[in-house]
Coordinates of C-alpha atoms in Angstrom, one line a residue:
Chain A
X1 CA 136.9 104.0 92.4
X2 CA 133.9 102.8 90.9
X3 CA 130.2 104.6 92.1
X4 CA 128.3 101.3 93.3
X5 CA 125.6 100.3 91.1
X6 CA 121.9 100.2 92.0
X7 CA 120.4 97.1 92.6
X8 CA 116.5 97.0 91.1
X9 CA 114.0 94.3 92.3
X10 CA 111.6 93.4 90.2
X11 CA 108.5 92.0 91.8
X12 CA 104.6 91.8 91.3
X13 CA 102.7 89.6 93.8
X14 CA 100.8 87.9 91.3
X15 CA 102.3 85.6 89.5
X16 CA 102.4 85.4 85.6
X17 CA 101.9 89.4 84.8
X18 CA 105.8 89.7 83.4
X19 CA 108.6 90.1 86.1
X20 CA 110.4 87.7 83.9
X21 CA 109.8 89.1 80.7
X22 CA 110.6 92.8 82.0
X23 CA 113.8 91.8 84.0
X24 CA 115.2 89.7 80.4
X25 CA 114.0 93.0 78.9
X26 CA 115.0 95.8 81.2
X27 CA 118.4 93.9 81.5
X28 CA 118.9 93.7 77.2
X29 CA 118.1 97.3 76.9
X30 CA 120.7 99.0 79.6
X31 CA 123.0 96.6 77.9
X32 CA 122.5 98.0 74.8
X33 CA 122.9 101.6 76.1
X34 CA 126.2 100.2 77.0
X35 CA 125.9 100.0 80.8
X36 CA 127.0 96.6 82.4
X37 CA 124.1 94.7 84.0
X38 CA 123.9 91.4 86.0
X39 CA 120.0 89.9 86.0
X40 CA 119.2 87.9 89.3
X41 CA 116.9 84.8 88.9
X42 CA 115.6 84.7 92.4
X43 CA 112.9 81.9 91.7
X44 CA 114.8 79.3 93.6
X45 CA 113.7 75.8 92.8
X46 CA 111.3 77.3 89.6
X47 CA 113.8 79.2 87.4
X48 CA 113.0 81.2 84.0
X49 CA 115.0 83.5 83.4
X50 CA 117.9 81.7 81.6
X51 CA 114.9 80.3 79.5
X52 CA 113.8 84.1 78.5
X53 CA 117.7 85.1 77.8
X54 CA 117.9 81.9 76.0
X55 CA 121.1 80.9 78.2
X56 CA 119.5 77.9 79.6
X57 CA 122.3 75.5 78.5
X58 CA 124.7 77.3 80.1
X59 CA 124.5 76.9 83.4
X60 CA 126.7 75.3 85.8
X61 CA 126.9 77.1 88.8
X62 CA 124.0 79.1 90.4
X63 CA 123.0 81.6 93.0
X64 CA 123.0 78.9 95.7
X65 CA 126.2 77.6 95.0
X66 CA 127.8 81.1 95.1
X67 CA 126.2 81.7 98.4
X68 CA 127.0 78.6 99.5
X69 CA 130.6 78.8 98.4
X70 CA 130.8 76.0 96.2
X71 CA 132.0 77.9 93.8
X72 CA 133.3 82.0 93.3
X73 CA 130.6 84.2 92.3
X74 CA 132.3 85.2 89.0
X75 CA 131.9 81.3 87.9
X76 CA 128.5 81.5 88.6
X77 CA 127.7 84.5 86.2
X78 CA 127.3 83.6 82.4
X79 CA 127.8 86.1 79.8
X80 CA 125.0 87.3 77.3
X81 CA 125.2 85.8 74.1
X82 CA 124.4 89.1 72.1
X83 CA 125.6 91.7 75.1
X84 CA 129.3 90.7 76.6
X85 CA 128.5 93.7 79.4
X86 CA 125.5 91.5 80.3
X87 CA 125.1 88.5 82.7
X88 CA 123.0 86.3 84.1
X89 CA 122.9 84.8 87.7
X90 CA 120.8 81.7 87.4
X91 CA 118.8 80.1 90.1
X92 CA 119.0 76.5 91.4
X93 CA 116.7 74.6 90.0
X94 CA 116.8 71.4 92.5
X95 CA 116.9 73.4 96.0
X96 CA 114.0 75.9 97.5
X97 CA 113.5 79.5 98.7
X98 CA 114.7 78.3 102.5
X99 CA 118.3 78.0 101.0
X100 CA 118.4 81.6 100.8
X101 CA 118.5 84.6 103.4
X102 CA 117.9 87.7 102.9
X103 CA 121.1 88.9 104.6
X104 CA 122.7 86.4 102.2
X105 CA 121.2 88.0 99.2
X106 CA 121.6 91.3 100.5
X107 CA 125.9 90.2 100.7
X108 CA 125.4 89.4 96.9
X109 CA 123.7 92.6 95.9
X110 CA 126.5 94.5 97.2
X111 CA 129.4 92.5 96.2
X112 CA 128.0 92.8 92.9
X113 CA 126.9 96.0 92.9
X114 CA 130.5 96.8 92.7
X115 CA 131.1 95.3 89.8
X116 CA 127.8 96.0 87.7
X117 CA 126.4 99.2 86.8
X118 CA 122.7 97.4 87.5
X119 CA 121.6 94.9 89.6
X120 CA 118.1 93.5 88.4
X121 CA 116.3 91.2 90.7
X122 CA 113.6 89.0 89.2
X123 CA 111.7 88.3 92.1
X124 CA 109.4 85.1 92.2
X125 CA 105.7 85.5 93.2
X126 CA 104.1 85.4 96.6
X127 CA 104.9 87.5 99.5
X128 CA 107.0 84.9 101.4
X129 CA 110.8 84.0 101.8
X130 CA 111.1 84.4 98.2
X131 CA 109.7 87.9 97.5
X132 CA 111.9 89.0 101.4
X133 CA 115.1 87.8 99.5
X134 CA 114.2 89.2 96.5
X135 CA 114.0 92.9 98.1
X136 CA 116.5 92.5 100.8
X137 CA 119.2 94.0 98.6
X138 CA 117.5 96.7 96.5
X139 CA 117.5 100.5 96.1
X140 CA 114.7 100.4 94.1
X141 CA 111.5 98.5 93.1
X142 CA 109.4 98.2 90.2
X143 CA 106.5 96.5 90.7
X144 CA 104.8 94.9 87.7
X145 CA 101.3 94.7 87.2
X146 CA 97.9 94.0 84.8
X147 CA 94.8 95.8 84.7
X148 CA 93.3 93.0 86.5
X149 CA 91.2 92.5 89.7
X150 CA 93.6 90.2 90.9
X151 CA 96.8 91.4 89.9
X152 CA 95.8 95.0 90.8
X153 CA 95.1 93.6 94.7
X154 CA 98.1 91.7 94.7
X155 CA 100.1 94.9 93.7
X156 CA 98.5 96.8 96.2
X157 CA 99.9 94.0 99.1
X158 CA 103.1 94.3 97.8
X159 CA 103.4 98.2 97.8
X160 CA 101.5 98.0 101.6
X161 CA 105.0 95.7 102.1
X162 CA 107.5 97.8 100.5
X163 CA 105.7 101.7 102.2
X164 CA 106.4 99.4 105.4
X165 CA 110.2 98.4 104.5
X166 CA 113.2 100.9 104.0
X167 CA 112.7 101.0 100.5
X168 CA 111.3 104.1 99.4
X169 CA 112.0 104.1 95.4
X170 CA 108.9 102.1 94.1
X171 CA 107.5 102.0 90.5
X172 CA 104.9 100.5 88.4
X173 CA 104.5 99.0 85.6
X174 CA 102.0 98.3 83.8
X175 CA 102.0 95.1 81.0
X176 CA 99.6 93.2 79.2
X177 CA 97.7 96.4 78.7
X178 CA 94.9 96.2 75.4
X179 CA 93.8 99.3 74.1
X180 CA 91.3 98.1 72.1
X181 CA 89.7 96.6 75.2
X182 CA 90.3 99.8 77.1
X183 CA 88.5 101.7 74.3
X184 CA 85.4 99.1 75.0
X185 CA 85.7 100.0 78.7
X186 CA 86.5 96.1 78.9
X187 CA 89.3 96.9 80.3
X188 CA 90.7 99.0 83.3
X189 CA 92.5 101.5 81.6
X190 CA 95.7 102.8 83.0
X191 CA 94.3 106.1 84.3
X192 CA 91.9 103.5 86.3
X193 CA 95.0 101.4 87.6
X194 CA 97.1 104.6 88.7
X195 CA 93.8 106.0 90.4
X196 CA 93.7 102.6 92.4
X197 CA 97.3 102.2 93.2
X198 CA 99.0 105.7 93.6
X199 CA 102.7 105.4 93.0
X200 CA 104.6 106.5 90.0
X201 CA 104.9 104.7 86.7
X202 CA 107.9 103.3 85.3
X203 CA 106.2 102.8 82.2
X204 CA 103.4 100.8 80.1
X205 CA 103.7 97.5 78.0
X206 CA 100.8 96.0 75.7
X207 CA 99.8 92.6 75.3
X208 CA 102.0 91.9 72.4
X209 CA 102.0 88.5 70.5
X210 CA 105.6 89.2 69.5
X211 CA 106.6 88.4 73.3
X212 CA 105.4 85.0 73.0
X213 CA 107.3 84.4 69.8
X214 CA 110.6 85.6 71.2
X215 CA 110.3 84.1 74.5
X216 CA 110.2 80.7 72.5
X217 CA 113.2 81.6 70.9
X218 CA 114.8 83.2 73.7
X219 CA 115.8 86.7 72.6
X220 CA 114.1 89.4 74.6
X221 CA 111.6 91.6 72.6
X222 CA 113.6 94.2 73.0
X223 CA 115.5 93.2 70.0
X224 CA 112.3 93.3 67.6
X225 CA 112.5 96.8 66.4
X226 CA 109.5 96.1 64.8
X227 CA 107.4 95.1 68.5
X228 CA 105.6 97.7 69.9
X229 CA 106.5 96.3 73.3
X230 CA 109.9 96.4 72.8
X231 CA 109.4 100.1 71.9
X232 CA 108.0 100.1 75.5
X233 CA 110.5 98.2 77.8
X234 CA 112.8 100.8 75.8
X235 CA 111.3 103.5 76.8
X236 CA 111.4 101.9 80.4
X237 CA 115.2 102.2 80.1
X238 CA 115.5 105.4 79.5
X239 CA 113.2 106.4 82.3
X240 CA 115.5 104.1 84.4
X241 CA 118.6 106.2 83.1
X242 CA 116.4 109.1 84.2
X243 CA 115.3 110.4 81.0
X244 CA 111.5 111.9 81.0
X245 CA 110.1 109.9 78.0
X246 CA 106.1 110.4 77.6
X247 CA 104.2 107.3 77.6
X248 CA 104.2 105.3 74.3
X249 CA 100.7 105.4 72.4
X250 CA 99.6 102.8 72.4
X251 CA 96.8 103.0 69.4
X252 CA 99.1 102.2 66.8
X253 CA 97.2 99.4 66.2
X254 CA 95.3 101.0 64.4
X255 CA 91.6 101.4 66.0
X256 CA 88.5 102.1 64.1
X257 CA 88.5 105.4 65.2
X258 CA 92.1 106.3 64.5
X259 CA 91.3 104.7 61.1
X260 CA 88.0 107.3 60.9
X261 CA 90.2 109.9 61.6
X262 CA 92.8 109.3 59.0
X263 CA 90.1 108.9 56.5
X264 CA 89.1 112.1 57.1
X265 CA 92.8 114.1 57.3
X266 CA 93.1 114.0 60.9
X267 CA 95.9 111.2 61.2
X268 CA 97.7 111.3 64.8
X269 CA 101.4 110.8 64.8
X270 CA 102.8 108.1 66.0
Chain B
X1 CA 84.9 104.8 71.7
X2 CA 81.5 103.1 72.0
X3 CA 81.5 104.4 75.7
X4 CA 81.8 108.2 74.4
X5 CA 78.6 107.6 71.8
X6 CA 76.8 105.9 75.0
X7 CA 77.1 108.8 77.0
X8 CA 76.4 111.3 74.3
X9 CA 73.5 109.7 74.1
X10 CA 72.4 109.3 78.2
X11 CA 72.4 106.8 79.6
X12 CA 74.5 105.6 82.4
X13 CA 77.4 103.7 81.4
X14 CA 78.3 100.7 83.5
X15 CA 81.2 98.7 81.4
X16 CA 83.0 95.7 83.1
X17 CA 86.3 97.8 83.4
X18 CA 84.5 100.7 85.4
X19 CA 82.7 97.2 87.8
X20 CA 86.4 96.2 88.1
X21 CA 87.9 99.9 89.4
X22 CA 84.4 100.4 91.6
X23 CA 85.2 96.5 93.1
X24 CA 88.8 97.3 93.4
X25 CA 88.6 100.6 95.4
X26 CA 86.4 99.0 97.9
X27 CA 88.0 95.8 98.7
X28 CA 91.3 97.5 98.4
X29 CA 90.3 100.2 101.6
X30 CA 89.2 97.2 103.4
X31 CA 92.4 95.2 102.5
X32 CA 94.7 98.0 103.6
X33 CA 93.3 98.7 107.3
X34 CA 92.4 95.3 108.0
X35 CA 88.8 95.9 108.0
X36 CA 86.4 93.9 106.7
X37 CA 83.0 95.0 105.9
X38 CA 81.4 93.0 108.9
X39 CA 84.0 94.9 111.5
X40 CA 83.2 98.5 110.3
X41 CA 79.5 97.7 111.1
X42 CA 80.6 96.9 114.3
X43 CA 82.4 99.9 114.8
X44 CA 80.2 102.0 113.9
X45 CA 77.5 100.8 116.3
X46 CA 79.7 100.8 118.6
X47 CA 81.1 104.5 117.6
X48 CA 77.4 105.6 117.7
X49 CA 76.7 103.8 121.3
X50 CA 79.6 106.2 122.7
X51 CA 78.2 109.5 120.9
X52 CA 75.0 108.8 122.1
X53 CA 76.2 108.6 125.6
X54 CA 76.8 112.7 125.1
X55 CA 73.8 113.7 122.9
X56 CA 70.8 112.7 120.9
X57 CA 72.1 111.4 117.6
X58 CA 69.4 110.8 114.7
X59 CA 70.2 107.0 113.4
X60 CA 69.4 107.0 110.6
X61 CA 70.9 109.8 109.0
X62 CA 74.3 108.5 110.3
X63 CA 77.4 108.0 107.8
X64 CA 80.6 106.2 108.7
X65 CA 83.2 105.3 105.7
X66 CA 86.6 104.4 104.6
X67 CA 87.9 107.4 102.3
X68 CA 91.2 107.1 100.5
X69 CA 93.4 109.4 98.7
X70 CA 96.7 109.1 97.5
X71 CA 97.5 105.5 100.2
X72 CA 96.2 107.1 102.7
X73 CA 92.6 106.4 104.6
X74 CA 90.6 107.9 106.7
X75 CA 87.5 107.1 108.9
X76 CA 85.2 109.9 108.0
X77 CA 82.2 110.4 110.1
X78 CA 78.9 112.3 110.1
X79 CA 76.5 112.0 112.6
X80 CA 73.7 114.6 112.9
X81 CA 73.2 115.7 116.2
X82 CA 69.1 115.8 117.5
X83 CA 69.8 117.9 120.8
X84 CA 71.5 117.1 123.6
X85 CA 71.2 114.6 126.0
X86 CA 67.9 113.8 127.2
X87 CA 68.8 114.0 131.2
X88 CA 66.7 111.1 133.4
X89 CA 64.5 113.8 134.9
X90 CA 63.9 115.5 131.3
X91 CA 62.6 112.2 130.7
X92 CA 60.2 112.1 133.6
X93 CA 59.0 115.2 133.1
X94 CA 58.1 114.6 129.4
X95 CA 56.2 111.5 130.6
X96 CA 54.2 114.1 133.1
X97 CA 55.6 112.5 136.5

Protein backbone atom coordinates (compact mmCIF):
# COMPACT_ATOMS: atom_id res chain seq x y z
CA UNK A 1 0.00 0.00 0.00
CA UNK A 2 1.07 3.25 -1.00
CA UNK A 3 2.88 5.70 1.93
CA UNK A 4 0.47 8.86 1.60
CA UNK A 5 2.05 11.79 0.07
CA UNK A 6 2.74 15.12 1.73
CA UNK A 7 0.66 17.89 0.87
CA UNK A 8 2.87 21.38 0.77
CA UNK A 9 1.07 24.77 0.90
CA UNK A 10 2.63 27.37 -0.62
CA UNK A 11 1.67 30.78 0.66
CA UNK A 12 3.17 34.33 1.27
CA UNK A 13 0.71 37.00 2.57
CA UNK A 14 1.70 39.53 0.13
CA UNK A 15 0.78 39.16 -2.98
CA UNK A 16 2.97 39.15 -6.12
CA UNK A 17 6.43 37.82 -4.38
CA UNK A 18 6.24 34.22 -6.42
CA UNK A 19 3.82 31.48 -4.83
CA UNK A 20 2.93 30.98 -8.36
CA UNK A 21 6.12 30.94 -10.01
CA UNK A 22 7.64 28.57 -7.06
CA UNK A 23 4.61 26.14 -6.96
CA UNK A 24 4.88 25.78 -11.31
CA UNK A 25 8.54 25.46 -10.37
CA UNK A 26 8.72 23.24 -7.26
CA UNK A 27 6.06 21.06 -9.00
CA UNK A 28 8.40 20.70 -12.65
CA UNK A 29 11.39 19.87 -10.66
CA UNK A 30 10.01 16.81 -8.31
CA UNK A 31 8.55 15.73 -11.59
CA UNK A 32 11.72 15.56 -13.09
CA UNK A 33 13.30 13.68 -10.17
CA UNK A 34 10.59 11.26 -11.14
CA UNK A 35 8.17 11.61 -8.17
CA UNK A 36 4.41 12.19 -9.17
CA UNK A 37 3.07 15.55 -8.23
CA UNK A 38 -0.44 17.20 -8.45
CA UNK A 39 -0.17 21.35 -8.19
CA UNK A 40 -3.31 22.95 -6.54
CA UNK A 41 -4.49 26.40 -7.94
CA UNK A 42 -6.28 27.55 -4.90
CA UNK A 43 -6.88 31.22 -6.21
CA UNK A 44 -10.57 30.65 -6.74
CA UNK A 45 -12.11 33.26 -9.02
CA UNK A 46 -8.27 34.70 -10.07
CA UNK A 47 -6.38 31.62 -11.40
CA UNK A 48 -2.60 31.54 -12.70
CA UNK A 49 -1.30 28.73 -12.40
CA UNK A 50 -2.38 26.91 -15.61
CA UNK A 51 -1.10 30.15 -17.22
CA UNK A 52 2.66 29.55 -15.60
CA UNK A 53 2.36 25.57 -16.63
CA UNK A 54 1.25 26.77 -19.92
CA UNK A 55 -1.95 24.40 -19.68
CA UNK A 56 -4.36 27.10 -19.81
CA UNK A 57 -6.33 25.71 -22.79
CA UNK A 58 -6.91 22.68 -21.20
CA UNK A 59 -9.19 23.05 -18.70
CA UNK A 60 -12.55 21.75 -18.34
CA UNK A 61 -13.20 20.85 -15.07
CA UNK A 62 -11.82 22.49 -11.93
CA UNK A 63 -11.29 22.33 -8.20
CA UNK A 64 -14.97 23.53 -7.58
CA UNK A 65 -16.45 21.19 -9.78
CA UNK A 66 -14.71 18.24 -8.17
CA UNK A 67 -15.78 19.41 -4.81
CA UNK A 68 -18.90 20.00 -5.93
CA UNK A 69 -19.31 16.73 -7.66
CA UNK A 70 -19.96 17.73 -10.96
CA UNK A 71 -17.48 15.86 -12.15
CA UNK A 72 -14.82 12.91 -10.62
CA UNK A 73 -11.69 14.38 -9.35
CA UNK A 74 -9.53 12.43 -11.91
CA UNK A 75 -11.43 14.50 -14.79
CA UNK A 76 -10.48 17.45 -13.21
CA UNK A 77 -6.69 16.83 -13.19
CA UNK A 78 -4.80 17.62 -16.50
CA UNK A 79 -1.58 16.02 -17.29
CA UNK A 80 1.78 18.00 -17.82
CA UNK A 81 2.63 18.57 -21.24
CA UNK A 82 6.47 17.76 -20.70
CA UNK A 83 6.02 15.56 -17.26
CA UNK A 84 3.08 12.68 -17.68
CA UNK A 85 3.77 12.08 -13.59
CA UNK A 86 2.69 15.73 -13.23
CA UNK A 87 -0.75 17.41 -12.95
CA UNK A 88 -2.46 20.26 -12.52
CA UNK A 89 -5.78 20.98 -10.52
CA UNK A 90 -7.04 24.29 -11.87
CA UNK A 91 -9.13 26.70 -10.16
CA UNK A 92 -12.59 28.12 -11.22
CA UNK A 93 -12.26 31.08 -12.70
CA UNK A 94 -16.04 32.41 -12.59
CA UNK A 95 -16.86 31.42 -8.75
CA UNK A 96 -15.10 32.85 -5.38
CA UNK A 97 -13.17 31.78 -2.32
CA UNK A 98 -16.77 31.15 -0.31
CA UNK A 99 -17.31 28.07 -2.67
CA UNK A 100 -14.64 26.41 -0.81
CA UNK A 101 -14.23 24.98 2.86
CA UNK A 102 -11.55 24.25 4.37
CA UNK A 103 -12.85 20.79 5.45
CA UNK A 104 -13.68 20.43 1.77
CA UNK A 105 -10.09 21.12 0.77
CA UNK A 106 -8.76 19.26 3.49
CA UNK A 107 -11.12 15.88 1.82
CA UNK A 108 -9.16 16.73 -1.51
CA UNK A 109 -5.68 16.82 -0.02
CA UNK A 110 -6.12 13.48 1.32
CA UNK A 111 -7.89 11.77 -1.37
CA UNK A 112 -5.18 12.92 -3.37
CA UNK A 113 -2.52 12.53 -1.32
CA UNK A 114 -3.11 8.92 -2.00
CA UNK A 115 -2.53 8.99 -5.22
CA UNK A 116 0.38 11.74 -5.58
CA UNK A 117 3.69 11.52 -4.16
CA UNK A 118 3.28 15.60 -3.56
CA UNK A 119 0.58 17.75 -3.02
CA UNK A 120 1.57 21.48 -3.74
CA UNK A 121 -0.90 24.09 -2.79
CA UNK A 122 -0.59 27.50 -4.44
CA UNK A 123 -2.19 29.56 -2.07
CA UNK A 124 -3.79 33.03 -3.08
CA UNK A 125 -2.81 36.15 -1.02
CA UNK A 126 -4.47 37.61 1.93
CA UNK A 127 -5.09 35.97 5.14
CA UNK A 128 -8.77 35.25 4.64
CA UNK A 129 -11.01 32.23 3.38
CA UNK A 130 -8.61 31.74 0.67
CA UNK A 131 -5.21 31.51 2.50
CA UNK A 132 -7.59 29.02 5.53
CA UNK A 133 -8.41 26.70 2.55
CA UNK A 134 -5.20 26.91 1.25
CA UNK A 135 -3.54 25.39 4.56
CA UNK A 136 -6.34 23.33 5.78
CA UNK A 137 -4.82 20.23 4.17
CA UNK A 138 -1.12 20.60 4.53
CA UNK A 139 1.82 18.95 6.31
CA UNK A 140 4.01 21.50 5.51
CA UNK A 141 4.32 25.21 4.53
CA UNK A 142 6.69 27.20 2.68
CA UNK A 143 6.19 30.58 2.87
CA UNK A 144 7.54 32.76 0.13
CA UNK A 145 8.88 36.09 0.61
CA UNK A 146 11.06 39.39 -0.69
CA UNK A 147 13.44 41.37 1.06
CA UNK A 148 10.88 44.00 1.30
CA UNK A 149 9.30 46.10 4.14
CA UNK A 150 6.06 44.91 3.09
CA UNK A 151 6.39 41.50 2.14
CA UNK A 152 8.76 40.83 5.10
CA UNK A 153 5.57 42.07 7.54
CA UNK A 154 3.20 40.19 5.69
CA UNK A 155 5.35 37.05 6.13
CA UNK A 156 5.70 37.61 9.62
CA UNK A 157 1.47 37.59 9.94
CA UNK A 158 1.35 34.56 8.12
CA UNK A 159 4.03 32.57 10.22
CA UNK A 160 2.17 34.40 13.66
CA UNK A 161 -1.01 32.29 11.76
CA UNK A 162 0.61 29.07 10.99
CA UNK A 163 2.91 28.93 15.06
CA UNK A 164 -0.93 29.40 16.02
CA UNK A 165 -2.39 26.38 13.70
CA UNK A 166 -1.28 22.62 13.93
CA UNK A 167 1.07 23.00 11.35
CA UNK A 168 4.49 22.90 12.65
CA UNK A 169 6.70 22.23 9.34
CA UNK A 170 7.16 25.97 7.97
CA UNK A 171 9.82 27.28 5.61
CA UNK A 172 10.99 30.30 3.82
CA UNK A 173 11.77 31.25 0.88
CA UNK A 174 13.34 33.86 -0.17
CA UNK A 175 12.81 35.28 -4.26
CA UNK A 176 13.39 38.28 -6.02
CA UNK A 177 16.60 38.51 -4.06
CA UNK A 178 19.47 41.19 -5.98
CA UNK A 179 22.84 40.78 -4.95
CA UNK A 180 24.13 43.59 -6.51
CA UNK A 181 21.70 45.64 -4.43
CA UNK A 182 22.52 43.72 -1.36
CA UNK A 183 26.29 44.50 -2.01
CA UNK A 184 25.08 48.39 -2.05
CA UNK A 185 23.25 47.79 1.27
CA UNK A 186 20.11 48.74 -0.95
CA UNK A 187 18.88 45.83 -0.24
CA UNK A 188 17.98 43.65 2.93
CA UNK A 189 20.14 40.97 2.46
CA UNK A 190 19.17 37.53 3.41
CA UNK A 191 21.12 37.31 6.67
CA UNK A 192 18.89 40.61 7.44
CA UNK A 193 15.55 38.76 6.40
CA UNK A 194 16.39 35.43 8.48
CA UNK A 195 17.32 37.79 11.50
CA UNK A 196 13.81 39.35 11.16
CA UNK A 197 11.75 36.35 10.57
CA UNK A 198 13.44 33.28 12.42
CA UNK A 199 12.29 30.13 10.72
CA UNK A 200 14.29 27.89 8.56
CA UNK A 201 14.94 28.42 4.84
CA UNK A 202 13.83 26.39 2.13
CA UNK A 203 15.99 28.08 -0.11
CA UNK A 204 16.92 31.49 -2.07
CA UNK A 205 15.74 32.70 -5.64
CA UNK A 206 17.13 35.99 -7.52
CA UNK A 207 15.40 38.32 -9.45
CA UNK A 208 15.89 36.66 -12.74
CA UNK A 209 14.70 38.24 -16.10
CA UNK A 210 14.59 34.68 -17.47
CA UNK A 211 11.39 34.07 -15.26
CA UNK A 212 9.53 36.66 -17.00
CA UNK A 213 10.47 35.21 -20.40
CA UNK A 214 9.27 31.75 -19.53
CA UNK A 215 6.36 32.65 -17.74
CA UNK A 216 5.19 34.28 -21.17
CA UNK A 217 5.84 31.11 -22.77
CA UNK A 218 4.61 29.05 -20.12
CA UNK A 219 7.47 26.60 -19.27
CA UNK A 220 8.64 26.88 -15.76
CA UNK A 221 12.36 28.17 -15.38
CA UNK A 222 13.21 25.28 -14.19
CA UNK A 223 13.68 23.96 -17.60
CA UNK A 224 16.34 26.86 -18.51
CA UNK A 225 19.51 25.15 -17.56
CA UNK A 226 21.11 28.10 -18.38
CA UNK A 227 18.76 30.43 -15.41
CA UNK A 228 20.36 30.90 -12.39
CA UNK A 229 16.90 30.70 -10.84
CA UNK A 230 16.11 27.59 -12.07
CA UNK A 231 19.42 26.44 -10.56
CA UNK A 232 17.68 27.71 -7.35
CA UNK A 233 14.12 26.25 -7.33
CA UNK A 234 16.33 23.07 -8.06
CA UNK A 235 18.17 23.23 -5.35
CA UNK A 236 14.74 23.79 -3.43
CA UNK A 237 13.82 20.27 -4.55
CA UNK A 238 16.32 18.60 -3.41
CA UNK A 239 16.10 20.25 0.00
CA UNK A 240 12.36 19.13 -0.23
CA UNK A 241 13.59 15.51 -0.97
CA UNK A 242 15.73 16.20 2.14
CA UNK A 243 18.99 16.62 0.66
CA UNK A 244 21.35 19.33 2.56
CA UNK A 245 22.31 21.50 -0.49
CA UNK A 246 24.28 24.87 0.56
CA UNK A 247 22.71 27.89 -0.63
CA UNK A 248 23.39 28.81 -4.33
CA UNK A 249 25.81 31.96 -4.79
CA UNK A 250 24.38 34.10 -5.94
CA UNK A 251 27.34 36.46 -7.40
CA UNK A 252 27.67 34.80 -10.55
CA UNK A 253 26.70 37.70 -12.03
CA UNK A 254 29.66 38.73 -12.00
CA UNK A 255 30.14 41.86 -9.56
CA UNK A 256 32.94 44.32 -9.75
CA UNK A 257 34.57 42.87 -7.06
CA UNK A 258 34.34 39.24 -8.14
CA UNK A 259 35.61 40.69 -11.40
CA UNK A 260 38.73 42.49 -9.21
CA UNK A 261 39.32 39.37 -7.80
CA UNK A 262 39.69 37.34 -10.80
CA UNK A 263 41.87 39.89 -12.32
CA UNK A 264 44.07 39.40 -9.77
CA UNK A 265 44.10 35.22 -9.56
CA UNK A 266 41.70 35.01 -6.86
CA UNK A 267 38.57 33.67 -8.95
CA UNK A 268 35.78 32.04 -6.58
CA UNK A 269 34.15 28.88 -7.86
CA UNK A 270 30.96 28.86 -8.85
CA UNK B 1 31.26 46.38 -1.31
CA UNK B 2 31.11 50.15 -1.08
CA UNK B 3 29.66 49.62 2.53
CA UNK B 4 33.05 47.65 3.56
CA UNK B 5 35.37 50.80 2.14
CA UNK B 6 32.82 53.17 4.14
CA UNK B 7 33.43 51.63 7.27
CA UNK B 8 37.15 51.16 6.68
CA UNK B 9 37.15 54.45 6.52
CA UNK B 10 34.64 55.64 9.79
CA UNK B 11 31.99 56.73 9.45
CA UNK B 12 28.69 55.31 10.40
CA UNK B 13 27.02 53.59 7.78
CA UNK B 14 23.29 54.11 7.42
CA UNK B 15 22.21 52.31 3.91
CA UNK B 16 18.40 52.06 3.00
CA UNK B 17 18.52 48.20 3.55
CA UNK B 18 19.98 48.51 7.25
CA UNK B 19 16.61 51.64 7.63
CA UNK B 20 14.44 48.83 6.30
CA UNK B 21 15.77 45.85 8.90
CA UNK B 22 15.89 48.68 11.87
CA UNK B 23 11.97 49.69 10.71
CA UNK B 24 11.13 46.15 10.31
CA UNK B 25 12.26 44.82 13.80
CA UNK B 26 10.31 47.54 15.48
CA UNK B 27 7.07 47.49 13.91
CA UNK B 28 7.26 43.79 13.70
CA UNK B 29 7.57 43.47 17.97
CA UNK B 30 4.69 45.77 17.97
CA UNK B 31 2.75 43.79 15.25
CA UNK B 32 3.24 40.53 17.11
CA UNK B 33 1.85 41.40 20.79
CA UNK B 34 -0.67 43.71 19.66
CA UNK B 35 0.96 46.68 20.99
CA UNK B 36 1.30 49.75 19.50
CA UNK B 37 3.70 52.31 20.46
CA UNK B 38 0.97 54.66 22.09
CA UNK B 39 -0.22 51.47 24.52
CA UNK B 40 3.31 50.60 25.76
CA UNK B 41 3.55 54.20 26.96
CA UNK B 42 0.61 53.62 28.75
CA UNK B 43 1.72 50.71 30.30
CA UNK B 44 4.59 51.70 31.39
CA UNK B 45 3.12 54.71 33.29
CA UNK B 46 0.93 52.72 34.48
CA UNK B 47 3.69 49.86 35.40
CA UNK B 48 5.62 52.68 37.15
CA UNK B 49 2.38 54.08 39.10
CA UNK B 50 2.26 50.38 40.77
CA UNK B 51 6.11 50.26 41.58
CA UNK B 52 6.02 53.39 43.05
CA UNK B 53 3.24 52.36 45.29
CA UNK B 54 6.19 50.02 47.00
CA UNK B 55 9.31 52.29 46.71
CA UNK B 56 10.88 55.45 45.47
CA UNK B 57 11.57 54.91 41.78
CA UNK B 58 13.93 57.56 39.97
CA UNK B 59 11.76 58.50 36.53
CA UNK B 60 13.81 59.20 34.62
CA UNK B 61 16.21 56.65 34.50
CA UNK B 62 13.42 54.20 33.85
CA UNK B 63 13.51 51.64 30.75
CA UNK B 64 10.60 49.52 29.49
CA UNK B 65 10.97 47.60 26.02
CA UNK B 66 9.82 44.96 23.68
CA UNK B 67 12.90 42.47 23.21
CA UNK B 68 12.77 39.58 20.70
CA UNK B 69 14.71 36.60 20.05
CA UNK B 70 14.11 33.83 17.97
CA UNK B 71 9.60 34.70 17.85
CA UNK B 72 9.63 35.13 21.03
CA UNK B 73 9.20 38.63 23.18
CA UNK B 74 9.64 39.79 26.14
CA UNK B 75 8.76 42.94 28.30
CA UNK B 76 12.07 43.83 29.81
CA UNK B 77 12.15 46.28 32.55
CA UNK B 78 14.63 48.32 34.51
CA UNK B 79 13.62 50.66 37.02
CA UNK B 80 16.24 52.08 39.44
CA UNK B 81 15.13 52.01 42.78
CA UNK B 82 15.77 55.66 45.00
CA UNK B 83 14.96 54.01 48.50
CA UNK B 84 12.11 52.84 49.83
CA UNK B 85 8.97 54.22 50.36
CA UNK B 86 8.78 57.55 51.80
CA UNK B 87 6.05 56.63 54.74
CA UNK B 88 3.40 59.79 55.40
CA UNK B 89 5.07 60.61 58.76
CA UNK B 90 8.76 60.38 57.00
CA UNK B 91 7.20 63.04 55.07
CA UNK B 92 6.19 65.14 57.96
CA UNK B 93 9.12 64.89 59.62
CA UNK B 94 11.26 65.96 56.61
CA UNK B 95 8.98 69.05 56.33
CA UNK B 96 9.94 69.67 60.35
CA UNK B 97 6.21 69.14 61.72
Amino acid sequence: MKVAGKVIAITSGKGGVGKTTTTANIGTGLAMLGRSVVVIDADIGLRNLDLLMGLENRIVYDLVDAVEGNCKLRQALIRDKRFEQLQLLPAAQTRDKEAVSPEKMKELCEELSEKFDYCLVDSPAGIERGFKNAISGADEVIIVTTPDVSAVRDADRIIGLLEASEITEHKLLINRIRMDMILKGDMMSVEDVMDILAIDLVGIVPYDDTIITSTNKGEPVIHDFKSLAGKAFKNVVSRIEGEDVPLLDLNETGSVFQRFKKFFGFSSTN
Amino acid sequence: MIKFFKKLFGGNVETSGSRAKERLQIVLIHDRVGLSPDLLETLREDLLQVVSKYVEIDNASVEVDLKERDRSIALTTSIPIKGRKKSDSDKNKANGK
